[in-house]
PDB file of C-alpha atoms in Angstrom:
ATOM      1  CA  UNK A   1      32.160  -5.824  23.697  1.00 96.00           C
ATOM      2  CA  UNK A   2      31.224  -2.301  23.083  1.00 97.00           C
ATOM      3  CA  UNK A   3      29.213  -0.264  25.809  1.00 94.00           C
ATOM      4  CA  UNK A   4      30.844  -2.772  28.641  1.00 93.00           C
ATOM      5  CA  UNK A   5      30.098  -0.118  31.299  1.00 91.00           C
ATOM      6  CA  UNK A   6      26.593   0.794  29.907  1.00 92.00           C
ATOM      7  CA  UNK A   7      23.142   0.087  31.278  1.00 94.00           C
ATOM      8  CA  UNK A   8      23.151  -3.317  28.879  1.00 97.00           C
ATOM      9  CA  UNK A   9      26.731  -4.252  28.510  1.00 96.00           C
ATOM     10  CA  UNK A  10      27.313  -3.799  32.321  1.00 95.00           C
ATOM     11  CA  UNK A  11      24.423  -6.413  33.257  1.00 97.00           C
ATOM     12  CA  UNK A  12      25.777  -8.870  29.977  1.00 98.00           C
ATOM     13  CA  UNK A  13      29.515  -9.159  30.788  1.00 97.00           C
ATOM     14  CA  UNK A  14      28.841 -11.450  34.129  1.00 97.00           C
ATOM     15  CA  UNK A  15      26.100 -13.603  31.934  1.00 97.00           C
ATOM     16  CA  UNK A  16      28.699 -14.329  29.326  1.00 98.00           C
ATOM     17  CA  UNK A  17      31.732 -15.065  31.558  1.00 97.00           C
ATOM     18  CA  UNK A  18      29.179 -17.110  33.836  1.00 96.00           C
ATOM     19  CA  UNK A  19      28.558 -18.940  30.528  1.00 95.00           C
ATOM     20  CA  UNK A  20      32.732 -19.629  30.252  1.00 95.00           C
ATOM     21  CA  UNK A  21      33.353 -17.119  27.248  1.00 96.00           C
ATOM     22  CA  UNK A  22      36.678 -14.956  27.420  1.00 96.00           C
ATOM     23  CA  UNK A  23      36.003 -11.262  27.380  1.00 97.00           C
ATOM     24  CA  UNK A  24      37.534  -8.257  25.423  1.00 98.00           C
ATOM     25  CA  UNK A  25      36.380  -5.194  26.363  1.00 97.00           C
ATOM     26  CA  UNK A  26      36.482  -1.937  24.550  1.00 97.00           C
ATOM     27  CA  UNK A  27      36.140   1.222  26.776  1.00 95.00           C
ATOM     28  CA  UNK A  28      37.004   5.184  26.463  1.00 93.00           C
ATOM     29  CA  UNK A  29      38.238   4.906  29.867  1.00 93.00           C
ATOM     30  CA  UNK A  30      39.796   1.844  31.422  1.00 92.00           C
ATOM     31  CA  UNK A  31      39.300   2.972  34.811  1.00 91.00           C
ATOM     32  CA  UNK A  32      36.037   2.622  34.685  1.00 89.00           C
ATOM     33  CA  UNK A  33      35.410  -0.619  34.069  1.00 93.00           C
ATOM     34  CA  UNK A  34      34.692  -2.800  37.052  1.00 92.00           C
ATOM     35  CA  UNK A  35      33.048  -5.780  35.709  1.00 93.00           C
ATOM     36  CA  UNK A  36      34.499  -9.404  35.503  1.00 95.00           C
ATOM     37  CA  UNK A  37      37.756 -10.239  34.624  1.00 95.00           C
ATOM     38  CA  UNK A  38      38.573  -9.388  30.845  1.00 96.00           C
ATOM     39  CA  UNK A  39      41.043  -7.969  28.369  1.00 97.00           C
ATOM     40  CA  UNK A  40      40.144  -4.141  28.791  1.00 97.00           C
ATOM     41  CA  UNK A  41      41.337  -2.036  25.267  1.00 97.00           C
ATOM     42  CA  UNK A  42      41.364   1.529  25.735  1.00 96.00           C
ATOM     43  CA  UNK A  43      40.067   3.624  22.913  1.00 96.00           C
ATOM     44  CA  UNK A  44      37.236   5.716  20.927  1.00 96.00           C
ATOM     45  CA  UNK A  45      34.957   4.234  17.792  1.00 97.00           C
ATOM     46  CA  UNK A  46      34.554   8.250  16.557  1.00 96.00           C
ATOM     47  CA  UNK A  47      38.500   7.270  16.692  1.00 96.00           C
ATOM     48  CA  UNK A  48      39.263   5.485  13.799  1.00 95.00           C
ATOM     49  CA  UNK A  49      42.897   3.580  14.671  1.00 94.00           C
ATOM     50  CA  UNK A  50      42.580   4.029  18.296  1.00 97.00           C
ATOM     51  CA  UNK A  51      40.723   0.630  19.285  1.00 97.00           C
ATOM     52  CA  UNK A  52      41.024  -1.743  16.180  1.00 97.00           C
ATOM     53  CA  UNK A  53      43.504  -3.904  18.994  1.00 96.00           C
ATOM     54  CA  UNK A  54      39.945  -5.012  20.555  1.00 96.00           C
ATOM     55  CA  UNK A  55      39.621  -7.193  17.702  1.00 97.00           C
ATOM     56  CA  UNK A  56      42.899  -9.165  18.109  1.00 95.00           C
ATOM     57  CA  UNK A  57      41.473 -12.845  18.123  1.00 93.00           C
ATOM     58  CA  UNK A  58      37.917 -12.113  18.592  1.00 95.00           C
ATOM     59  CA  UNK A  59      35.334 -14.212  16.945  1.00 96.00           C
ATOM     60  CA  UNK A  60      31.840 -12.349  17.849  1.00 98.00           C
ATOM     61  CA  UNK A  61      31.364  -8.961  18.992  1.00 98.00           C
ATOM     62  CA  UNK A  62      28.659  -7.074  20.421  1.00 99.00           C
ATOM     63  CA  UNK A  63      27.868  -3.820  19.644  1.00 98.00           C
ATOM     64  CA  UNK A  64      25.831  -1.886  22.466  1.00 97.00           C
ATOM     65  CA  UNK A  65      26.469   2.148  21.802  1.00 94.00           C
ATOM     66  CA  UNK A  66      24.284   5.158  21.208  1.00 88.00           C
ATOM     67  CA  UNK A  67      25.235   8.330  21.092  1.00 79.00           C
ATOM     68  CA  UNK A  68      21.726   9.700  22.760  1.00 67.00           C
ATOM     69  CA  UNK A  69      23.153  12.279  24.886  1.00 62.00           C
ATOM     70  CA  UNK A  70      24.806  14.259  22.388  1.00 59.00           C
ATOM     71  CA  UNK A  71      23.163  17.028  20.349  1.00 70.00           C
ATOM     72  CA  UNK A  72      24.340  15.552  17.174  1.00 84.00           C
ATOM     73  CA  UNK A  73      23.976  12.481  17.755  1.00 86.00           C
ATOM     74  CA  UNK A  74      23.069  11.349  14.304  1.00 90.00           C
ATOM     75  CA  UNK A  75      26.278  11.986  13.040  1.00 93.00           C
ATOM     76  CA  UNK A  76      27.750  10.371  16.082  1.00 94.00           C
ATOM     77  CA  UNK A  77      26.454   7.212  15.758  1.00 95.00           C
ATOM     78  CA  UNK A  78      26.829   6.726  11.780  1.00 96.00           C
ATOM     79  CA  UNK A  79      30.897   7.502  11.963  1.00 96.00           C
ATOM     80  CA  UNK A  80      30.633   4.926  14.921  1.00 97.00           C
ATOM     81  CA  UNK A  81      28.771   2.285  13.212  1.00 98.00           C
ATOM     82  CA  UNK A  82      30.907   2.859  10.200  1.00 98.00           C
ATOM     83  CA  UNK A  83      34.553   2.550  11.916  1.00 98.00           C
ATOM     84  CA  UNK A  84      33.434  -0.737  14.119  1.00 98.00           C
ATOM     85  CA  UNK A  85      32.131  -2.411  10.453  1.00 98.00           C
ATOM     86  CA  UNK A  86      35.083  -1.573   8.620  1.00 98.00           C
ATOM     87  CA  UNK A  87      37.537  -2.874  12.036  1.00 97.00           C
ATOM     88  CA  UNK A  88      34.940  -6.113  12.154  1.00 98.00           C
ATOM     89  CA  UNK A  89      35.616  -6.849   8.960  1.00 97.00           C
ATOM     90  CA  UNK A  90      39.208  -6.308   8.726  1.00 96.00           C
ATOM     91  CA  UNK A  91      39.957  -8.738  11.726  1.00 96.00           C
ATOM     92  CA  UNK A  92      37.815 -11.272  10.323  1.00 88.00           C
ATOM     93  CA  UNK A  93      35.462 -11.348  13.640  1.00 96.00           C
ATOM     94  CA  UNK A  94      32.590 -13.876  12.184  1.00 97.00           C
ATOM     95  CA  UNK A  95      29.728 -12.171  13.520  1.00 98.00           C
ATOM     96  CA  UNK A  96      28.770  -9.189  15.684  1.00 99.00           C
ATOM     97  CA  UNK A  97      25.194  -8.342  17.635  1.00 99.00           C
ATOM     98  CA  UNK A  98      23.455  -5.588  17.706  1.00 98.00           C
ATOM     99  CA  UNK A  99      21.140  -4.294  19.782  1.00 98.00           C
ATOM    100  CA  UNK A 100      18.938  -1.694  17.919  1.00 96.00           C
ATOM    101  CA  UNK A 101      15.070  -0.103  18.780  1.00 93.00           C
ATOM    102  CA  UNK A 102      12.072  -1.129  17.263  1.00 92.00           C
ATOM    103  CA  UNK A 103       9.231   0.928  14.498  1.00 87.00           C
ATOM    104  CA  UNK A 104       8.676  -0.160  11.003  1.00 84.00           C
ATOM    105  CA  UNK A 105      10.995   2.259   8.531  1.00 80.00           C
ATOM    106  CA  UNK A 106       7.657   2.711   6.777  1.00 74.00           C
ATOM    107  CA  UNK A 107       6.222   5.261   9.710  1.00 78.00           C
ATOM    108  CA  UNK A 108       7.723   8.741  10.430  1.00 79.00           C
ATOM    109  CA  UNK A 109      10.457   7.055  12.956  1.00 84.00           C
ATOM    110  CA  UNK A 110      11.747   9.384  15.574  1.00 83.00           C
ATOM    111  CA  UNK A 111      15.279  11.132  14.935  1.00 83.00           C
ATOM    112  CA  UNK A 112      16.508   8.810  17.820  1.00 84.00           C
ATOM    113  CA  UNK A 113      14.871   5.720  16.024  1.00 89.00           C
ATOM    114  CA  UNK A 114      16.320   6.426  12.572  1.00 91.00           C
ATOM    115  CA  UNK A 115      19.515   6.741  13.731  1.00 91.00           C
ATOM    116  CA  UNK A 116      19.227   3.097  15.802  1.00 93.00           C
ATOM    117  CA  UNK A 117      17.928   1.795  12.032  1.00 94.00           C
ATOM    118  CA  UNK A 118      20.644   3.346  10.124  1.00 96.00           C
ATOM    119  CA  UNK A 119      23.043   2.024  12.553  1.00 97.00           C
ATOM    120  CA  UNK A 120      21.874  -1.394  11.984  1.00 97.00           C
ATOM    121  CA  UNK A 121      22.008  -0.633   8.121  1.00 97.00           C
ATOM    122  CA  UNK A 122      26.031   0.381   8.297  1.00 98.00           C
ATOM    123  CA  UNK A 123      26.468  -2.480  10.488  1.00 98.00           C
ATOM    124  CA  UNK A 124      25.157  -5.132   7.896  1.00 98.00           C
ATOM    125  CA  UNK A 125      27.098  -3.836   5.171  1.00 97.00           C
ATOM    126  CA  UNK A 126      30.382  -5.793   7.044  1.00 97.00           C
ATOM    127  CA  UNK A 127      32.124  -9.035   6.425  1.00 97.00           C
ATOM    128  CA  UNK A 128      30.573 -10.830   8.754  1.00 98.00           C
ATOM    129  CA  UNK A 129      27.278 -12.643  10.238  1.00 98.00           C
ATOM    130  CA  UNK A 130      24.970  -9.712  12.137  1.00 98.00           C
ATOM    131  CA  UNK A 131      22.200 -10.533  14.453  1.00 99.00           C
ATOM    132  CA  UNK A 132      19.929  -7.746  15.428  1.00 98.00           C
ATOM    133  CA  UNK A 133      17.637  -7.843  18.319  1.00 98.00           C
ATOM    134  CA  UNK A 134      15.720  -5.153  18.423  1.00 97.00           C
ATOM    135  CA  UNK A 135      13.677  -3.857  21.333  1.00 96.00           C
ATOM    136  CA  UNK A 136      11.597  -1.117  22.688  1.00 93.00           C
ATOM    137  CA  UNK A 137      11.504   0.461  26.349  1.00 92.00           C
ATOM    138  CA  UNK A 138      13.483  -1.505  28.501  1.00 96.00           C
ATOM    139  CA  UNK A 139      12.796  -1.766  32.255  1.00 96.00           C
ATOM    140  CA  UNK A 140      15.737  -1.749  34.463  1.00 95.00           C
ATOM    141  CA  UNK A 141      17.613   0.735  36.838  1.00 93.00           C
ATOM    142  CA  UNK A 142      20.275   3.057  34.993  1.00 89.00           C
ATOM    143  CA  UNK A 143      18.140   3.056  32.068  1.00 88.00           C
ATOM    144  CA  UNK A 144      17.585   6.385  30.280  1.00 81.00           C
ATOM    145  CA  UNK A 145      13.741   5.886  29.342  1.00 81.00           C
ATOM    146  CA  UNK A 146      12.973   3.765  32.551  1.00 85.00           C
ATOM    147  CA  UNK A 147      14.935   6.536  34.862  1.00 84.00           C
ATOM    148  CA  UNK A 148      13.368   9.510  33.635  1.00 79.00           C
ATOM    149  CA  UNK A 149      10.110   8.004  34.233  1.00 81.00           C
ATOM    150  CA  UNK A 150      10.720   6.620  37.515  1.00 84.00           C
ATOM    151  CA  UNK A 151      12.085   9.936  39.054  1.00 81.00           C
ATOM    152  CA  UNK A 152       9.133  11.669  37.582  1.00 78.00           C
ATOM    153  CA  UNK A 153       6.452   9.583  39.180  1.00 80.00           C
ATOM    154  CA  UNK A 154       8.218   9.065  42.692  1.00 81.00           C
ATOM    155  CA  UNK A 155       7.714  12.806  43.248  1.00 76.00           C
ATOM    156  CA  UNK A 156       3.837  12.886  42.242  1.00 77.00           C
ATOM    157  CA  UNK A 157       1.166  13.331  44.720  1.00 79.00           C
ATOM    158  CA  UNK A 158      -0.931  10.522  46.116  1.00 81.00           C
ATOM    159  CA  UNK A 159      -3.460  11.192  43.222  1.00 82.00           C
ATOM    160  CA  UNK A 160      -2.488  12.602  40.713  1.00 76.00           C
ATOM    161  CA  UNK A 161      -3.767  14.398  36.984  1.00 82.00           C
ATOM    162  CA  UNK A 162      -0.678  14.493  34.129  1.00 78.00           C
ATOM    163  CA  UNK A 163      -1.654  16.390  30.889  1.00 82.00           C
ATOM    164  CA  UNK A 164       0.592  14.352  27.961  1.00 79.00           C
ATOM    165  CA  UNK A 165       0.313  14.863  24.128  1.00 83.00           C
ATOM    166  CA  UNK A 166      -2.243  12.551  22.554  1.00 86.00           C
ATOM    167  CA  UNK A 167       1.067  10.646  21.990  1.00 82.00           C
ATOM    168  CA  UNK A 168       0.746   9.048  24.974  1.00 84.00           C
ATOM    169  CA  UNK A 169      -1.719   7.022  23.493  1.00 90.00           C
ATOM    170  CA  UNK A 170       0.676   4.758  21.047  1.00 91.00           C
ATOM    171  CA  UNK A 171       0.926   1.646  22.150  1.00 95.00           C
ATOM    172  CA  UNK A 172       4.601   0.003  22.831  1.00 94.00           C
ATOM    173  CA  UNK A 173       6.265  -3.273  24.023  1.00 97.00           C
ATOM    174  CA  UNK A 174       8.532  -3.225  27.343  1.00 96.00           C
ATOM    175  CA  UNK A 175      11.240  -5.821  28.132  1.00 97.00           C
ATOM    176  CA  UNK A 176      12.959  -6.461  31.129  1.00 98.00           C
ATOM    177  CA  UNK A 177      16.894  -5.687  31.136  1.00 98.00           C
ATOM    178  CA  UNK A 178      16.631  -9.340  32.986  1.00 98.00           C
ATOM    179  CA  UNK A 179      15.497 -10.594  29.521  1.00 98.00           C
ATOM    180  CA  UNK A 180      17.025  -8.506  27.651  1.00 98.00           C
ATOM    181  CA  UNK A 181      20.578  -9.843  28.772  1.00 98.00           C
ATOM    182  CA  UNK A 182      19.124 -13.534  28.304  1.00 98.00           C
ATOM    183  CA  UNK A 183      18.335 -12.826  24.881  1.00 99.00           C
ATOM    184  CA  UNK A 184      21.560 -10.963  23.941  1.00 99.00           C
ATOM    185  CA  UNK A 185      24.111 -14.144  25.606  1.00 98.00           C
ATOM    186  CA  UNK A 186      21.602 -16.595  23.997  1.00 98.00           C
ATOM    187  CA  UNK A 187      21.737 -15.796  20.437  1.00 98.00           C
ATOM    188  CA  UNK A 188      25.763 -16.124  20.830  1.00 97.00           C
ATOM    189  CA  UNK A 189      25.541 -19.675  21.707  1.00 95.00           C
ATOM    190  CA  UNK A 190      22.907 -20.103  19.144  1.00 97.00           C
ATOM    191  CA  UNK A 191      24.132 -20.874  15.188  1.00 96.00           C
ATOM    192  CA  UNK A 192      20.910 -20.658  13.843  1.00 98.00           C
ATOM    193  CA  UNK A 193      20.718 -16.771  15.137  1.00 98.00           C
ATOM    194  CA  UNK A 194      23.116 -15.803  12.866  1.00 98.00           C
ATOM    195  CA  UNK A 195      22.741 -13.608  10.062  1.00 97.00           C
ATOM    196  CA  UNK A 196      18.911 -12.611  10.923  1.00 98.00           C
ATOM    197  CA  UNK A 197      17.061 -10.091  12.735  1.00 97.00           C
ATOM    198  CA  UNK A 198      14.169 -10.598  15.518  1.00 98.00           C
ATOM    199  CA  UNK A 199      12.114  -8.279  17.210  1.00 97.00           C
ATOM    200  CA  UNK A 200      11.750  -8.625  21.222  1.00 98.00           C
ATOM    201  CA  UNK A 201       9.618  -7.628  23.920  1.00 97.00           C
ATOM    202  CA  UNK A 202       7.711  -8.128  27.576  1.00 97.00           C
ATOM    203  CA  UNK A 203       4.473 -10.093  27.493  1.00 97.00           C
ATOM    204  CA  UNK A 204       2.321  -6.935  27.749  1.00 96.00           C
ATOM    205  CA  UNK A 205       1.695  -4.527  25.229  1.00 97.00           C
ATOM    206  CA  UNK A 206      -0.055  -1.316  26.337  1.00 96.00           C
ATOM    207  CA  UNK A 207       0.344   2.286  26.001  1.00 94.00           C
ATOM    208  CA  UNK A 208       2.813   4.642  27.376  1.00 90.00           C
ATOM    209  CA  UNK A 209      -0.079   6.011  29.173  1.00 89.00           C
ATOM    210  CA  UNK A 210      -0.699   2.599  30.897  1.00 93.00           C
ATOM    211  CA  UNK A 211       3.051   2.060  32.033  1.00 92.00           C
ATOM    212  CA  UNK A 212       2.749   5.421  33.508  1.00 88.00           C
ATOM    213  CA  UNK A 213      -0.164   4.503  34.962  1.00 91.00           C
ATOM    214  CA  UNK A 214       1.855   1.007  36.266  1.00 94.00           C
ATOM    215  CA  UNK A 215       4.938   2.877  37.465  1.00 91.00           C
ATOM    216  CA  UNK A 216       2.624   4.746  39.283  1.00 91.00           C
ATOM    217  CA  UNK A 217       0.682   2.265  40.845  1.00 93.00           C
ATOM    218  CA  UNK A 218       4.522   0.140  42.111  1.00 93.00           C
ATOM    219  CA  UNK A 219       4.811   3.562  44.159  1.00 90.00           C
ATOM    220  CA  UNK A 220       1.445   3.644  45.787  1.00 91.00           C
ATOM    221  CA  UNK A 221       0.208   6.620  43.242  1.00 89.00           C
ATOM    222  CA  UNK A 222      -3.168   6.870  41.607  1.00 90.00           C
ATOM    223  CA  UNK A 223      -2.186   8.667  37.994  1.00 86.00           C
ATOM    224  CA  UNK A 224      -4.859  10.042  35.725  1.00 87.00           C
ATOM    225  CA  UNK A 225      -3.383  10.593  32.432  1.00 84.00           C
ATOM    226  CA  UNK A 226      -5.285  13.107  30.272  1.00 82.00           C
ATOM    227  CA  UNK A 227      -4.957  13.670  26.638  1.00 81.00           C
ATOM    228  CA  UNK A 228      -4.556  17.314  25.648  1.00 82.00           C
ATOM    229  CA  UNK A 229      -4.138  17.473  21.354  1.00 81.00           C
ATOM    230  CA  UNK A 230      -2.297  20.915  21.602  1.00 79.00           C
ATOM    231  CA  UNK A 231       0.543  19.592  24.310  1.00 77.00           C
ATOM    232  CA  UNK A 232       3.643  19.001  22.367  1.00 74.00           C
ATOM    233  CA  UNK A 233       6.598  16.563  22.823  1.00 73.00           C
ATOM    234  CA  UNK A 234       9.072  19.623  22.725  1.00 77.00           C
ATOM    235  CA  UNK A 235       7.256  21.163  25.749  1.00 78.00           C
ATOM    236  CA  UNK A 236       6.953  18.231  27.950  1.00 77.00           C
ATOM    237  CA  UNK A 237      10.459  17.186  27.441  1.00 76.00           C
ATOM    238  CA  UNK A 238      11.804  20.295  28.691  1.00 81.00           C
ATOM    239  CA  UNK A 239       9.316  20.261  31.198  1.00 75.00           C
ATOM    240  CA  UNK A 240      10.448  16.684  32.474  1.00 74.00           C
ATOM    241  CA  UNK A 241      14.161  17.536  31.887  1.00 78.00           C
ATOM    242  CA  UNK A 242      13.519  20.296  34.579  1.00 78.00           C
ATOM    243  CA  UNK A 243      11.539  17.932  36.802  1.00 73.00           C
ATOM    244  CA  UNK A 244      13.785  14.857  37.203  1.00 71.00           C
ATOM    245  CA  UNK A 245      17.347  16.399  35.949  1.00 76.00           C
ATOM    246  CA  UNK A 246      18.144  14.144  33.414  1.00 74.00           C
ATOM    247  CA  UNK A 247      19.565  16.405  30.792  1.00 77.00           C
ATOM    248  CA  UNK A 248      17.227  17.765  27.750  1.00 76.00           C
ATOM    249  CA  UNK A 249      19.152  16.055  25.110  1.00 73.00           C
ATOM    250  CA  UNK A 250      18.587  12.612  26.650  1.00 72.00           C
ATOM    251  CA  UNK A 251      15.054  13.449  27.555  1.00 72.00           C
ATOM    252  CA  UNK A 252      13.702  15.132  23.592  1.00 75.00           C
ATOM    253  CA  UNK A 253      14.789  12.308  21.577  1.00 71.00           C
ATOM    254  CA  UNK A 254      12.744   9.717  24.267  1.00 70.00           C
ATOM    255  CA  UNK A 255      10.079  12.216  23.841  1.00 73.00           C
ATOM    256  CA  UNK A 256      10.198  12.756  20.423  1.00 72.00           C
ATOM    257  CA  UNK A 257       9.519   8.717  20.255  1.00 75.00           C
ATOM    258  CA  UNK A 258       5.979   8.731  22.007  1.00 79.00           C
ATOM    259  CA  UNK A 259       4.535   9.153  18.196  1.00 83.00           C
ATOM    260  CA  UNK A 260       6.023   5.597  17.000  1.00 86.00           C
ATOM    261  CA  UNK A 261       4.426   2.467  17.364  1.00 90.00           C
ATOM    262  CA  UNK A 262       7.375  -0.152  19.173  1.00 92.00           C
ATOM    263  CA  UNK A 263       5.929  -3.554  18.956  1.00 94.00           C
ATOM    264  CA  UNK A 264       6.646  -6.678  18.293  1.00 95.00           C
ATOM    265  CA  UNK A 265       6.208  -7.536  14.562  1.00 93.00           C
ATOM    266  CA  UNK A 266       8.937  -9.999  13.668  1.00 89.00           C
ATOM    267  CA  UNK A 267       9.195 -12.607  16.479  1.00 85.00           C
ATOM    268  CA  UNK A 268      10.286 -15.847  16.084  1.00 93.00           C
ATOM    269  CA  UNK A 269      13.541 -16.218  18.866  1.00 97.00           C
ATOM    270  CA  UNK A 270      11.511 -17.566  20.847  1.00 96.00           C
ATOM    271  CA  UNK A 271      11.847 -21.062  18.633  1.00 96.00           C
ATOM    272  CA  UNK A 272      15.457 -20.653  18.946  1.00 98.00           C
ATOM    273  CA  UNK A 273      16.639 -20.286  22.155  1.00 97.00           C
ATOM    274  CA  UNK A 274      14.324 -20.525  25.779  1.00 95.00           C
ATOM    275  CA  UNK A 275      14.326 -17.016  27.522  1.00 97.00           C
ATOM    276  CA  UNK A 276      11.966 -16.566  30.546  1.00 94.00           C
ATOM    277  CA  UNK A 277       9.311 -13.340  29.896  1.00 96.00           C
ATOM    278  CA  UNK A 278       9.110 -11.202  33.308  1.00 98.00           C
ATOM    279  CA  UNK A 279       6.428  -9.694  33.712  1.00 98.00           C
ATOM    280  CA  UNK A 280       5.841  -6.010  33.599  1.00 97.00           C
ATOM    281  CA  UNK A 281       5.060  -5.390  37.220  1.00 97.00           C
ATOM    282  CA  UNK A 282       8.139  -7.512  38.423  1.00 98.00           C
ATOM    283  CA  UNK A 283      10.151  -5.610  35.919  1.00 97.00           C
ATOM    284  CA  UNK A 284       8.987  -2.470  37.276  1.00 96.00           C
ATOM    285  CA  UNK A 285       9.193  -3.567  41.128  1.00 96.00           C
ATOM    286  CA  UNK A 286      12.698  -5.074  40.422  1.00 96.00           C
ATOM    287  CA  UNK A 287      14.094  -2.026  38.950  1.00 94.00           C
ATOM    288  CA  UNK A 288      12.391   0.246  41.334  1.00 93.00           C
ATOM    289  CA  UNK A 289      15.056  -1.594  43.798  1.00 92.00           C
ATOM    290  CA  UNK A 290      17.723  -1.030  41.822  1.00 86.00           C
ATOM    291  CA  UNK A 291      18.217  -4.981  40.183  1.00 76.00           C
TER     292      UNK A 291
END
């Protein structure tokens, strides 16, 4: 596994040993990892010849990085994606999983959303069987989206009046990390998975003005979101960067986002393998206490 100490990897490690797998894990820094017991490689994917050991005997991988915190992250992520295919392939692992973002490749995607597509496009060019899951906000403590959000609306006033870009209006999809982790050790156990891609998501759809709105309402807040067509993304992302201290670079390409339509389009898992949907309040309530 890739991104073992992550927001997503850290949560899927204990499903998949629960579940009796054997573990590799791939980290930059050994020391950190603190999960259950595994094979820990050391080593870098923008390192090509530093971690192809991982793959000694492995026979599925999962691939769980993003290089969203880096200014060129872009390039970041495509020599990633393109050093994990070619090691895949080369060990003859028989399938890796992905987890990439949602948005058609039709609509002007985000910087931060074409980067999760191309990833998956470099990533299905390898010898092997991919399955992508692809989500949009995910609900859960550590994670980037859900944390700049929550800090931001624990500090509001009782009542409160937030000028947003008209943006704010696009509806989106948001899963649980809970399900999100259910989904991600199904689809191992599950043949038919293989090869294929499938779009996931929470029970609710709304807008990003409405989870505000929910967030809000888990804290005992009354938020009034209004719509001003000259507010843009740029602006408020600095703004929020300076509000919650999560750094700009994490906080513009989330931003940046708000314009792109993340719902589910091409479903279908659900006929394959038996996930429980949580819904969005106990998603929000459960990561407001740190689960």
């Amino acid at each position: 596994m890739t991104g073992a100490t992550g927001f997503v990897g850290g949560r899927l490690l204990p499903a998949l040993a629960a579940a009796g797998h054997d573990l590799t894990v791939l980290t930059r820094d050994a020391d950190r990892y603190d999960g259950p017991p595994a094979r820990v490689v050391e080593g870098d994917l923008l390192d090509a010849g530093s971690f192809e050991a991982a793959f000694e005997g492995c026979e599925a991988a999962y691939y769980l990085v993003h290089s969203m915190d880096a200014t060129d992250f872009v390039a970041r992520d495509r020599r990633a994606a393109r050093n994990f295919a070619r090691a895949a392939s080369a060990a003859d692992c028989s399938r890796v999983i992905y987890l990439g973002g949602l948005g058609r490749d039709s609509d002007a995607l985000s910087p931060h959303l074409r980067s999760r597509h191309e990833v998956e496009r470099l990533l299905a060019a390898g010898d092997y069987d991919l399955t992508v899951l692809r989500a949009a906000v995910i609900v859960g403590a550590g994670g980037a989206s859900f944390e700049m959000v929550r800090r931001f609306v624990a500090h509001l006033p009782r009542v409160f009046v937030l000028p947003l870009p008209t943006a704010a209006r696009t509806n989106c999809q948001p899963i649980a990390i809970d399900d999100v982790v259910g989904y991600l050790a199904a689809v191992l156990d599950a043949p038919d998975t293989r090869g294929r891609s499938f779009d996931i998501g929470g029970p609710s759809v709304l807008t990003y003005a409405d989870l505000l709105r929910h967030m809000a309402q888990a804290y005992g807040h009354r938020l009034f979101v209004a719509a001003v067509p000259w507010l843009n993304e740029r602006f408020v992302a600095h703004w929020l960067a300076l509000f919650t201290g999560i750094p700009e670079t994490v906080v513009a390409p989330l931003m940046a986002g708000l314009d792109n339509t993340v719902v589910v389009r091409n479903g279908g898992l659900d006929d394959l393998v038996s996930v429980a949907h949580t819904p969005l309040d106990a998603a929000i309530e459960r990561a407001i206490a740190g689960e």
